Amino acid sequence: MIISVELVGVDGVRQRREIANVKRSVDEARIDDYGLSLEEAKEIQLHLQKELTQFQADQAVQRDRK
């Protein structure tokens, strides 16, 4: 499962960025294989925060150049 976010810049251009790729075995799946573990959720949140922070910084620079 690929988790991605779509961001729209000040110029209206959409950007899709991959945040995480969660892999699960479908053979002999157990109850623990459903949903996200706490560690996976924390890692996804960390990647999302990094992407959003970088995107916002890039947008601010782009806006200031105009």
mmCIF file of C-alpha atoms in Angstrom:
data_model
loop_
_atom_site.group_PDB
_atom_site.id
_atom_site.type_symbol
_atom_site.label_atom_id
_atom_site.label_comp_id
_atom_site.label_asym_id
_atom_site.label_seq_id
_atom_site.Cartn_x
_atom_site.Cartn_y
_atom_site.Cartn_z
ATOM 1 C CA MET A 1 0.000 0.000 0.000
ATOM 2 C CA ILE A 2 1.457 3.336 -1.039
ATOM 3 C CA ILE A 3 0.562 6.320 1.094
ATOM 4 C CA SER A 4 0.938 9.628 -0.692
ATOM 5 C CA VAL A 5 -0.117 13.219 -0.290
ATOM 6 C CA GLU A 6 -1.213 15.650 -2.982
ATOM 7 C CA LEU A 7 -0.089 19.233 -2.478
ATOM 8 C CA VAL A 8 -1.289 22.263 -4.438
ATOM 9 C CA GLY A 9 1.132 25.155 -4.764
ATOM 10 C CA VAL A 10 0.431 28.869 -4.933
ATOM 11 C CA ASP A 11 0.592 28.563 -8.721
ATOM 12 C CA GLY A 12 -2.177 25.931 -8.689
ATOM 13 C CA VAL A 13 0.136 23.107 -9.743
ATOM 14 C CA ARG A 14 -0.595 19.802 -8.043
ATOM 15 C CA GLN A 15 2.262 17.699 -6.742
ATOM 16 C CA ARG A 16 1.932 14.140 -5.491
ATOM 17 C CA ARG A 17 4.576 12.935 -3.063
ATOM 18 C CA GLU A 18 4.970 9.419 -1.724
ATOM 19 C CA ILE A 19 5.060 9.343 2.067
ATOM 20 C CA ALA A 20 5.327 5.633 2.787
ATOM 21 C CA ASN A 21 5.063 2.182 1.293
ATOM 22 C CA VAL A 22 3.533 -0.332 3.704
ATOM 23 C CA LYS A 23 3.888 -3.954 2.704
ATOM 24 C CA ARG A 24 1.759 -6.752 4.069
ATOM 25 C CA SER A 25 1.686 -10.440 3.293
ATOM 26 C CA VAL A 26 -1.752 -11.601 2.240
ATOM 27 C CA ASP A 27 -0.848 -15.254 2.746
ATOM 28 C CA GLU A 28 -1.815 -16.462 6.200
ATOM 29 C CA ALA A 29 -2.615 -12.947 7.439
ATOM 30 C CA ARG A 30 -3.015 -12.521 11.180
ATOM 31 C CA ILE A 31 -4.952 -9.892 13.101
ATOM 32 C CA ASP A 32 -1.690 -7.960 13.665
ATOM 33 C CA ASP A 33 -1.318 -7.580 9.890
ATOM 34 C CA TYR A 34 -4.342 -5.256 9.656
ATOM 35 C CA GLY A 35 -4.027 -1.523 10.139
ATOM 36 C CA LEU A 36 -0.813 0.229 11.098
ATOM 37 C CA SER A 37 1.497 -0.424 13.985
ATOM 38 C CA LEU A 38 2.364 2.480 16.254
ATOM 39 C CA GLU A 39 5.901 2.514 14.837
ATOM 40 C CA GLU A 40 4.603 2.643 11.248
ATOM 41 C CA ALA A 41 2.182 5.455 12.107
ATOM 42 C CA LYS A 42 4.947 7.483 13.752
ATOM 43 C CA GLU A 43 7.215 7.033 10.735
ATOM 44 C CA ILE A 44 4.435 8.079 8.348
ATOM 45 C CA GLN A 45 3.738 11.167 10.458
ATOM 46 C CA LEU A 46 7.443 12.066 10.489
ATOM 47 C CA HIS A 47 7.699 11.767 6.687
ATOM 48 C CA LEU A 48 4.504 13.792 6.249
ATOM 49 C CA GLN A 49 5.809 16.577 8.492
ATOM 50 C CA LYS A 50 9.097 16.680 6.572
ATOM 51 C CA GLU A 51 7.331 16.852 3.198
ATOM 52 C CA LEU A 52 4.918 19.558 4.332
ATOM 53 C CA THR A 53 7.672 21.655 5.896
ATOM 54 C CA GLN A 54 9.794 21.439 2.749
ATOM 55 C CA PHE A 55 6.789 22.205 0.543
ATOM 56 C CA GLN A 56 5.857 25.259 2.607
ATOM 57 C CA ALA A 57 9.443 26.539 2.521
ATOM 58 C CA ASP A 58 9.594 26.040 -1.257
ATOM 59 C CA GLN A 59 6.289 27.885 -1.694
ATOM 60 C CA ALA A 60 7.448 30.801 0.462
ATOM 61 C CA VAL A 61 10.641 31.153 -1.601
ATOM 62 C CA GLN A 62 8.654 30.970 -4.828
ATOM 63 C CA ARG A 63 6.189 33.607 -3.597
ATOM 64 C CA ASP A 64 9.001 35.924 -2.444
ATOM 65 C CA ARG A 65 10.693 35.747 -5.858
ATOM 66 C CA LYS A 66 7.625 37.263 -7.526
#
